[in-house]
PDB file of C-alpha atoms in Angstrom:
ATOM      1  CA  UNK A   1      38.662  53.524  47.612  1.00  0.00           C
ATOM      2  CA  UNK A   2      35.211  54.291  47.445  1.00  0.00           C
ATOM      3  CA  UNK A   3      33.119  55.691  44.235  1.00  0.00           C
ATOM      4  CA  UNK A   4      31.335  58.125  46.307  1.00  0.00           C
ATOM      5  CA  UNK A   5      33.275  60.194  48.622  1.00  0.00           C
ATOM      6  CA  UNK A   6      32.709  61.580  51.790  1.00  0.00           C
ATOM      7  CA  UNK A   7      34.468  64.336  54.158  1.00  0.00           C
ATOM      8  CA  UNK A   8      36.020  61.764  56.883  1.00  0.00           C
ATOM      9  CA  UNK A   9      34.869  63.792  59.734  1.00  0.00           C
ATOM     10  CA  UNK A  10      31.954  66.271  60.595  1.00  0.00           C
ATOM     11  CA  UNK A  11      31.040  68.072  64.140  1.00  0.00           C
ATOM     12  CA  UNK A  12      28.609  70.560  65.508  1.00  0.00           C
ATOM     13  CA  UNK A  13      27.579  71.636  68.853  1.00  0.00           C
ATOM     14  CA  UNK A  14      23.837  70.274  70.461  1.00  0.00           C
ATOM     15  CA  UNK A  15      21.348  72.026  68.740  1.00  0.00           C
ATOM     16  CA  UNK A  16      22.991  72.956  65.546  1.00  0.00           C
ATOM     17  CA  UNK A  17      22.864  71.747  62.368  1.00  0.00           C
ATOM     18  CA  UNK A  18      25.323  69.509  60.183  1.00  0.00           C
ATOM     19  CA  UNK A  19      25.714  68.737  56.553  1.00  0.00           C
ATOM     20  CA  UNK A  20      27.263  65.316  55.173  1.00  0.00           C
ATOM     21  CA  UNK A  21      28.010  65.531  51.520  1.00  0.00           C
ATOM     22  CA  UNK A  22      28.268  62.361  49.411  1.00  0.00           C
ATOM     23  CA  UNK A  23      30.331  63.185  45.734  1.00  0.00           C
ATOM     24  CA  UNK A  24      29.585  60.438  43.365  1.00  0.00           C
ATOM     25  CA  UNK A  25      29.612  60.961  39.306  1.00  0.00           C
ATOM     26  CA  UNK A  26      27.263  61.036  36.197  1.00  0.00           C
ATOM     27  CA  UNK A  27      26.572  57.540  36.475  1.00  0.00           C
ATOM     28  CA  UNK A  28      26.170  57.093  40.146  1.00  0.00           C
ATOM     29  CA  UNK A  29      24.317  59.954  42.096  1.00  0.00           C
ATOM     30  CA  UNK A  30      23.654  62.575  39.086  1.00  0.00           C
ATOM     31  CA  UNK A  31      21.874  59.063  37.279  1.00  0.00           C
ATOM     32  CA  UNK A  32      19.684  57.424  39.933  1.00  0.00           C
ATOM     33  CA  UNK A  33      17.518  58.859  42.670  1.00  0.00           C
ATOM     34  CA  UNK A  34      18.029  55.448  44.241  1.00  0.00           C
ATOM     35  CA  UNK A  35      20.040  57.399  47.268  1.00  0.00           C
ATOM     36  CA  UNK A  36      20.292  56.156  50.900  1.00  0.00           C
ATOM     37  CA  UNK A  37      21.834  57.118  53.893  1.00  0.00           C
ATOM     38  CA  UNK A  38      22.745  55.030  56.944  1.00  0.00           C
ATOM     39  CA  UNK A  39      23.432  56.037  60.915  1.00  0.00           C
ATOM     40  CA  UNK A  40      25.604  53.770  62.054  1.00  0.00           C
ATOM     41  CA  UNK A  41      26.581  53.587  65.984  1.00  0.00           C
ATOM     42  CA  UNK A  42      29.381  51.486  67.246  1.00  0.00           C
ATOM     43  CA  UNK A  43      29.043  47.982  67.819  1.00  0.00           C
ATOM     44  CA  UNK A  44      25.539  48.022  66.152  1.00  0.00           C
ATOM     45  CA  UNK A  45      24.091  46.940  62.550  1.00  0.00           C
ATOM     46  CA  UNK A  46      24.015  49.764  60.434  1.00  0.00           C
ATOM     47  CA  UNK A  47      20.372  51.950  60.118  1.00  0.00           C
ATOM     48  CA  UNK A  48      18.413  53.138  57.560  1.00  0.00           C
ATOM     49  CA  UNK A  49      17.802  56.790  57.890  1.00  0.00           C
ATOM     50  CA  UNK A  50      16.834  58.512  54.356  1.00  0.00           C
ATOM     51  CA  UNK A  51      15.841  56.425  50.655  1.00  0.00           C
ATOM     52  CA  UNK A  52      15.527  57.959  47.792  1.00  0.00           C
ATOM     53  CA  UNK A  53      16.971  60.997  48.453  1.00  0.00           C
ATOM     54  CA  UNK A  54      14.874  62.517  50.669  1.00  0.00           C
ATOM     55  CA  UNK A  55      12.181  59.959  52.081  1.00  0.00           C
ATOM     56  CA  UNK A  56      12.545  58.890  55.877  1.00  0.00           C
ATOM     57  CA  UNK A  57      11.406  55.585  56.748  1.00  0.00           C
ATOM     58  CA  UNK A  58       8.838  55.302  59.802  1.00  0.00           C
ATOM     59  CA  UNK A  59      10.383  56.112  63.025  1.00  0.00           C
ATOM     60  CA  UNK A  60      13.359  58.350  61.474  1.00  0.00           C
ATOM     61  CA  UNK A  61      12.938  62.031  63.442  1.00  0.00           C
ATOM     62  CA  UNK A  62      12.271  64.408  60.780  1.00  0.00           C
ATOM     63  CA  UNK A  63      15.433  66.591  61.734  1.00  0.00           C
ATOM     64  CA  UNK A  64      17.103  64.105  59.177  1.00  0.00           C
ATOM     65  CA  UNK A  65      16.490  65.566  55.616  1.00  0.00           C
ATOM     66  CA  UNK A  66      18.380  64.352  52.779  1.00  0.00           C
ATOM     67  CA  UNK A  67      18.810  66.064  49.316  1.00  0.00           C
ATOM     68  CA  UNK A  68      20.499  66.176  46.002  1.00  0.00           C
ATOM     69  CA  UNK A  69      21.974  68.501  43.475  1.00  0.00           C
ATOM     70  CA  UNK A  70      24.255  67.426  40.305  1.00  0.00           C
ATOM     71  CA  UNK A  71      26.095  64.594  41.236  1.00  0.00           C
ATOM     72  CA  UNK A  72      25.978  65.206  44.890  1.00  0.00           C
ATOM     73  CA  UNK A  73      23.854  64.420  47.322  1.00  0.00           C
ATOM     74  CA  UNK A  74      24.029  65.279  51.219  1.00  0.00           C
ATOM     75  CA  UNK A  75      22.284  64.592  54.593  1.00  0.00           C
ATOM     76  CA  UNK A  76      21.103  67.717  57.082  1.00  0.00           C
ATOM     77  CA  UNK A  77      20.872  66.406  60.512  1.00  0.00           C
ATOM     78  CA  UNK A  78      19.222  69.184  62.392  1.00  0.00           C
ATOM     79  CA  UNK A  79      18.730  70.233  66.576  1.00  0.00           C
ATOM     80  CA  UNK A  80      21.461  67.744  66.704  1.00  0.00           C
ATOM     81  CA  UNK A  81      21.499  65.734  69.711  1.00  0.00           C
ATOM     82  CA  UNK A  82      24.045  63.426  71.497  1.00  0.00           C
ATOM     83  CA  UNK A  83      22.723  60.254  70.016  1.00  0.00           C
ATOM     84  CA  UNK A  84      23.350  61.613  66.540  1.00  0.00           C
ATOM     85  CA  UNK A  85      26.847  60.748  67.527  1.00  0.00           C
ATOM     86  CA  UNK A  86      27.290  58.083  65.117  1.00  0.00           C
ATOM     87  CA  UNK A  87      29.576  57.393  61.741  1.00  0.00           C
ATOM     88  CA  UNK A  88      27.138  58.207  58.609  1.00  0.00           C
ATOM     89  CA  UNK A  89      27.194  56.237  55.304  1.00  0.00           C
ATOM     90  CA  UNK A  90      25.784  57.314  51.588  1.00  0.00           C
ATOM     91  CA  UNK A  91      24.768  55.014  49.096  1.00  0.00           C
ATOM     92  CA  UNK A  92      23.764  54.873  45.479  1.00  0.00           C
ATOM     93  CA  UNK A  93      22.536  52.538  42.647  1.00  0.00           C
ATOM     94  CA  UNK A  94      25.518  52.482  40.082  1.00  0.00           C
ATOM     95  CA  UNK A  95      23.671  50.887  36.986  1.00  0.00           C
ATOM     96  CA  UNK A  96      24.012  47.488  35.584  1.00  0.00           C
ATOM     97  CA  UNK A  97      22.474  46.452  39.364  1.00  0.00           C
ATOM     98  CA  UNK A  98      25.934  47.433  41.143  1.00  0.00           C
ATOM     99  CA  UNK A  99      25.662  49.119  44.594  1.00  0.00           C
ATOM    100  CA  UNK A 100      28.167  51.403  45.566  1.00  0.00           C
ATOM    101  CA  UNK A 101      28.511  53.257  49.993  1.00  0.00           C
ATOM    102  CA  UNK A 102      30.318  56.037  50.235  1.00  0.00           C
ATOM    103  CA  UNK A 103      33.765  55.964  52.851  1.00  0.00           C
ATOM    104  CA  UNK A 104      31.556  57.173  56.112  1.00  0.00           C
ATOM    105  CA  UNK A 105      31.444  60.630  57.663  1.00  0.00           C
ATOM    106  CA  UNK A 106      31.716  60.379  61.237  1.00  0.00           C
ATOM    107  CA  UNK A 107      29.998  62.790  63.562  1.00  0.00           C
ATOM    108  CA  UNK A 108      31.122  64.304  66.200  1.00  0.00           C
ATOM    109  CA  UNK A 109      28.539  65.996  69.061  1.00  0.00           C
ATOM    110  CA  UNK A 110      30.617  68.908  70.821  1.00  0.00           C
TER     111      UNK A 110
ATOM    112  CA  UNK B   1       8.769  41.601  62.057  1.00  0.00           C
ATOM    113  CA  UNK B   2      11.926  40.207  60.277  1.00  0.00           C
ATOM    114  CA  UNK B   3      15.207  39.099  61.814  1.00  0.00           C
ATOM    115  CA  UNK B   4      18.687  38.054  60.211  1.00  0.00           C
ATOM    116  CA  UNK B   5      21.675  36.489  62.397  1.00  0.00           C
ATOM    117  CA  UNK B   6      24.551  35.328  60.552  1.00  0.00           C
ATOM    118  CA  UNK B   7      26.528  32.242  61.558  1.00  0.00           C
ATOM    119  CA  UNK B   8      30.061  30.896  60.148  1.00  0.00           C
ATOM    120  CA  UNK B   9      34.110  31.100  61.508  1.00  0.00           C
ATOM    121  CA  UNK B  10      35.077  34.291  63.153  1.00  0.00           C
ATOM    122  CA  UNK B  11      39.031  33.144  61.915  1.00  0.00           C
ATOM    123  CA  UNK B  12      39.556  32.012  58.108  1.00  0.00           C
ATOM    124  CA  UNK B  13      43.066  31.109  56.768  1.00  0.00           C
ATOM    125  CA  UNK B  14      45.040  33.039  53.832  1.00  0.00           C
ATOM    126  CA  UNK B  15      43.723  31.555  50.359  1.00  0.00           C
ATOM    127  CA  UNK B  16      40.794  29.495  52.115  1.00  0.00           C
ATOM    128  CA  UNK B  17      37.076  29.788  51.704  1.00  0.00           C
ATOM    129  CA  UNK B  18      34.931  32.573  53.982  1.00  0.00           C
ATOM    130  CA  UNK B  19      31.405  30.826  54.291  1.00  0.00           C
ATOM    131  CA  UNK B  20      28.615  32.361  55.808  1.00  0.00           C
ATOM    132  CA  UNK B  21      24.544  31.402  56.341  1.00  0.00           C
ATOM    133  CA  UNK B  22      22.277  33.996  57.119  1.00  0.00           C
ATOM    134  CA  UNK B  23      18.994  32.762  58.734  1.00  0.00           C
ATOM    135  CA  UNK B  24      16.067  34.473  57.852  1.00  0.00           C
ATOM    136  CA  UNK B  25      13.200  34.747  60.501  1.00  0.00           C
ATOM    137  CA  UNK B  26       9.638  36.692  60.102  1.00  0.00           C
ATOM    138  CA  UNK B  27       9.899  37.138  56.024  1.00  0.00           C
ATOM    139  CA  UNK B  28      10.437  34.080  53.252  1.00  0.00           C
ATOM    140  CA  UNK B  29      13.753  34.219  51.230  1.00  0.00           C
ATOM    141  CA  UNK B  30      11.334  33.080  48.224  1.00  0.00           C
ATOM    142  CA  UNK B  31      10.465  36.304  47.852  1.00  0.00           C
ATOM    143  CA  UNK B  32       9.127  38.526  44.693  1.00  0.00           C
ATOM    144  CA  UNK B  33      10.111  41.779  46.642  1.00  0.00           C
ATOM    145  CA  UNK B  34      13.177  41.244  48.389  1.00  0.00           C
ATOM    146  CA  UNK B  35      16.952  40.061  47.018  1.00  0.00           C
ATOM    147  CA  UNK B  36      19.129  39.112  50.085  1.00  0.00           C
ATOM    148  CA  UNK B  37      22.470  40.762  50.316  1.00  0.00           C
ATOM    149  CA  UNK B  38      25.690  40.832  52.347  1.00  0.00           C
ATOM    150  CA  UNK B  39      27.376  43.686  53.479  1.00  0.00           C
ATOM    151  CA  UNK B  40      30.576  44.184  55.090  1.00  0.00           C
ATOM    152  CA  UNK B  41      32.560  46.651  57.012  1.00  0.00           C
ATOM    153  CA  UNK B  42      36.302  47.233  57.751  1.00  0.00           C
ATOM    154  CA  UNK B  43      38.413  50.309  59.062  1.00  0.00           C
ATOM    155  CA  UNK B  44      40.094  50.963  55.867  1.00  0.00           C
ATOM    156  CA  UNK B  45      37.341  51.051  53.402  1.00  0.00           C
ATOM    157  CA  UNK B  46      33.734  51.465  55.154  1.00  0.00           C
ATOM    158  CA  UNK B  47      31.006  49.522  54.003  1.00  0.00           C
ATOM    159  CA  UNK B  48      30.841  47.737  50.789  1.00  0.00           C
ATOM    160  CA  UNK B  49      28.208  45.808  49.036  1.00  0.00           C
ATOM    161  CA  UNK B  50      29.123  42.498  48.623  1.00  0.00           C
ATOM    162  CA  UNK B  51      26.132  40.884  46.863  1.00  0.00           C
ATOM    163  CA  UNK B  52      22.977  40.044  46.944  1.00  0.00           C
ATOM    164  CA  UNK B  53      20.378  37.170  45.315  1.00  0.00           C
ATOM    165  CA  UNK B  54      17.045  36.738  44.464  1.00  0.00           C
ATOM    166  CA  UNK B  55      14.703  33.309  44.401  1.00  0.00           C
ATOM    167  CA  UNK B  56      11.417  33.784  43.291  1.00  0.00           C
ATOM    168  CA  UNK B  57       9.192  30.504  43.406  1.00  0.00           C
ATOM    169  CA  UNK B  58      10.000  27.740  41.188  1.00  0.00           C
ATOM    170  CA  UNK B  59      12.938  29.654  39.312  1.00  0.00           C
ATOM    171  CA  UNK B  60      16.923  29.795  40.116  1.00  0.00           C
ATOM    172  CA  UNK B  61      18.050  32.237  41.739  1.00  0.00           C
ATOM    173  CA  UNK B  62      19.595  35.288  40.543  1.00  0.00           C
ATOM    174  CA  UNK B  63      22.562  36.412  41.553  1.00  0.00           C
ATOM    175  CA  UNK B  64      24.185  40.420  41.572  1.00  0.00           C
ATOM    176  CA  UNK B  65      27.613  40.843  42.739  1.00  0.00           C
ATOM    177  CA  UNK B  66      30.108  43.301  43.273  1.00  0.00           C
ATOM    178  CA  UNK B  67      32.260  43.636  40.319  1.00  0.00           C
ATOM    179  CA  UNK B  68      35.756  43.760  42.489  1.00  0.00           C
ATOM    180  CA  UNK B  69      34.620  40.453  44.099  1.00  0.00           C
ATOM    181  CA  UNK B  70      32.452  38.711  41.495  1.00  0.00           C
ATOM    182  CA  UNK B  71      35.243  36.463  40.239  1.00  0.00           C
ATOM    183  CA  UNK B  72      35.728  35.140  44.404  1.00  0.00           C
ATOM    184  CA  UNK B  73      31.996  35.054  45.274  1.00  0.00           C
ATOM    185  CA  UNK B  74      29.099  32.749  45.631  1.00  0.00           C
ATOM    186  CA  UNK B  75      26.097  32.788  47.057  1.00  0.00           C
ATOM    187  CA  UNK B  76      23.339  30.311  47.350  1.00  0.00           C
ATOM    188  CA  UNK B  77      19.833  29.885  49.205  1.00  0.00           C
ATOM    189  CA  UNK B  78      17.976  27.014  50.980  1.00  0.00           C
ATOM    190  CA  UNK B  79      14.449  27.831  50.772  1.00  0.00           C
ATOM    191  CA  UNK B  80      13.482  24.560  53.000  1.00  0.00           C
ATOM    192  CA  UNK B  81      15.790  26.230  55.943  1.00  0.00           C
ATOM    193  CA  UNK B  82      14.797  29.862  55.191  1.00  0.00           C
ATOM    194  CA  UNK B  83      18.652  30.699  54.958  1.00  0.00           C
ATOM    195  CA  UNK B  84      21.205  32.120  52.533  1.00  0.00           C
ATOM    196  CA  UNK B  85      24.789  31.665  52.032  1.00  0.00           C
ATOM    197  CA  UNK B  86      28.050  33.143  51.126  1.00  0.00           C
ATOM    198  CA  UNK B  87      30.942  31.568  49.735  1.00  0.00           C
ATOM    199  CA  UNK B  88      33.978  33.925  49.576  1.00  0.00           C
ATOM    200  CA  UNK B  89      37.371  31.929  47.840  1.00  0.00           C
ATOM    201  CA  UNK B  90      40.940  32.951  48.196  1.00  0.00           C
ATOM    202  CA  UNK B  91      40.744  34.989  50.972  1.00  0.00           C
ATOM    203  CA  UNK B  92      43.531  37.529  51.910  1.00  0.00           C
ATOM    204  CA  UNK B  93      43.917  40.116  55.369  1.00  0.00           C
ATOM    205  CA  UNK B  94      41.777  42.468  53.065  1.00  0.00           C
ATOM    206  CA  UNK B  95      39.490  40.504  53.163  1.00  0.00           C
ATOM    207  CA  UNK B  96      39.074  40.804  57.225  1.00  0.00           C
ATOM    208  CA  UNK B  97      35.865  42.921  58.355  1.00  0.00           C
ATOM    209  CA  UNK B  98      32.476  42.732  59.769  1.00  0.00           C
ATOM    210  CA  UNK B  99      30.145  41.268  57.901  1.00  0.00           C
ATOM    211  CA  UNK B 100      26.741  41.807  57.779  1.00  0.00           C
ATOM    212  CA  UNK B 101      23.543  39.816  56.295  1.00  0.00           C
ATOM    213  CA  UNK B 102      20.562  42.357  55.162  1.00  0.00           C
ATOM    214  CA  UNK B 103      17.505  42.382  53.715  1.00  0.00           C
ATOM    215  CA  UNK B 104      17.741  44.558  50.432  1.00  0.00           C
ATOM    216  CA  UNK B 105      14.406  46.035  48.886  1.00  0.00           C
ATOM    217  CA  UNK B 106      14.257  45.447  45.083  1.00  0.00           C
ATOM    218  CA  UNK B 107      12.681  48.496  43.841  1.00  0.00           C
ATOM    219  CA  UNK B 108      14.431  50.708  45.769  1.00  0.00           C
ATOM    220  CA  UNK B 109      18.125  49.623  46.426  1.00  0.00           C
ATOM    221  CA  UNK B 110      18.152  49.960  50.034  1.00  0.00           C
ATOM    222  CA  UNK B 111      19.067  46.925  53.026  1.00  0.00           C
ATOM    223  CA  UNK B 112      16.153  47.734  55.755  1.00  0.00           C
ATOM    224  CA  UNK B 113      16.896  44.910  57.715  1.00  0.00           C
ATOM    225  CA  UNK B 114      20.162  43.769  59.214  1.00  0.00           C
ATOM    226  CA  UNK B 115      21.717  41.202  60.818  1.00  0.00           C
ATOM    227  CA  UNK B 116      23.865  42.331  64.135  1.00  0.00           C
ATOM    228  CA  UNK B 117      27.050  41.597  62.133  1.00  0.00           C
ATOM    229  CA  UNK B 118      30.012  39.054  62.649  1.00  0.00           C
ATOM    230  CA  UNK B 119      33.493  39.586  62.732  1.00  0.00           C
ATOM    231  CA  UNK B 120      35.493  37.618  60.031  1.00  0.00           C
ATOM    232  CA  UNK B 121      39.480  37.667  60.630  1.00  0.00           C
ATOM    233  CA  UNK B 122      41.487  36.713  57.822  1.00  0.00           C
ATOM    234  CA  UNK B 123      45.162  35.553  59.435  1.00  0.00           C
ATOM    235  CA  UNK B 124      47.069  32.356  59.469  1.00  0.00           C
TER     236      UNK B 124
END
């Protein structure tokens, strides 16, 4: 079982948006702004989208925001679109260098 | 631009040895920036960091490991072949996934580069 949890499922129609929370602790998410989230599509290596809470690497559309509150943290995918189909993973530094992903969200594009 | 393929048995035995090399292409695993980690997936569970190392020039390496897997788990590099290595003991159907070799950014915790996975099935 995962240290940071995550709703199993999430949906929205094209052209909404959708939120992914990630629930981690004091020591995980409320300790570290060392936050990441990955898109991952089927049959394909997983893909960084967000780092560090809110920072999108080069190339990531900017209707992928990430932020964080408490011990929470969540991704906004925005204007989705049918290629944001795709299971979504969290992860966070955990201290004493210990990695921890979240259980995977995975979208659904009505 | 930097590539990782993993290699090693798509079909390990109960209480044998998963061992996998990750080649490293377009970046040096002697690196001051970078560890090297494995990742893997399964249905059950998601993704989950397995470890990662570090080899800076004319030092050993360092190793950081998952806590529920530290007391199973190796890992090793070979700087003249530009590879790294996973040595996973006792194996059980648990320990059946996808695994993945990734480059993991020191400073900031994140794997921007990844191997296209390989499928590891744990079954007599």
């Amino acid at each position: 079982q995962s240290a940071l949890t995550q709703p199993p499922s999430a949906s929205g129609s094209p052209g909404q948006s959708v939120t992914i929370s990630c629930s981690g602790s004091i020591s995980t998410i409320g300790a570290y702004n060392f936050i990441s989230w990955y898109q991952k599509h089927p049959g394909k290596a997983p893909k960084l989208i967000i780092y560090e809470v809110a920072k999108r690497p080069s190339g990531v559309p900017d209707r992928f925001s990430g932020s964080k509150s408490g011990n929470t943290a969540s991704l906004t995918v925005s204007g989705l679109q049918a290629d944001d189909e795709a299971d979504y993973y969290c992860s966070s530094y955990a201290g004493s260098n210990n990695l921890m992903f979240g259980g995977g969200t995975k979208l659904t594009v009505l | 631009q930097v590539q990782l393929q993993e290699s090693g048995p798509g079909l390990v035995k109960p209480s044998e040895t998963l061992s996998l090399t990750c080649s490293v292409s377009g970046d040096s695993v002697i690196n001051s920036e970078h560890y090297w980690g494995y990742i893997r997936l399964s249905p059950g569970r998601g993704l989950e960091w397995i470890g990662s190392i570090l080899q800076l020039a004319d030092s050993y390496p360092s190793t950081y490991l998952n806590p529920s897997l530290k007391t199973r788990l190796a890992m090793s590099v070979d700087a003249s072949n530009n590879h790294f290595s996973l040595n996973l003991t006792s194996v059980t159907a648990a320990d059946t996934a996808v695994y993945y070799c990734a480059r993991h950014v020191r400073r900031l915790g994140i794997f921007d580069s990844w191997g296209q996975g390989t499928l590891v099935t744990v079954s007599s």
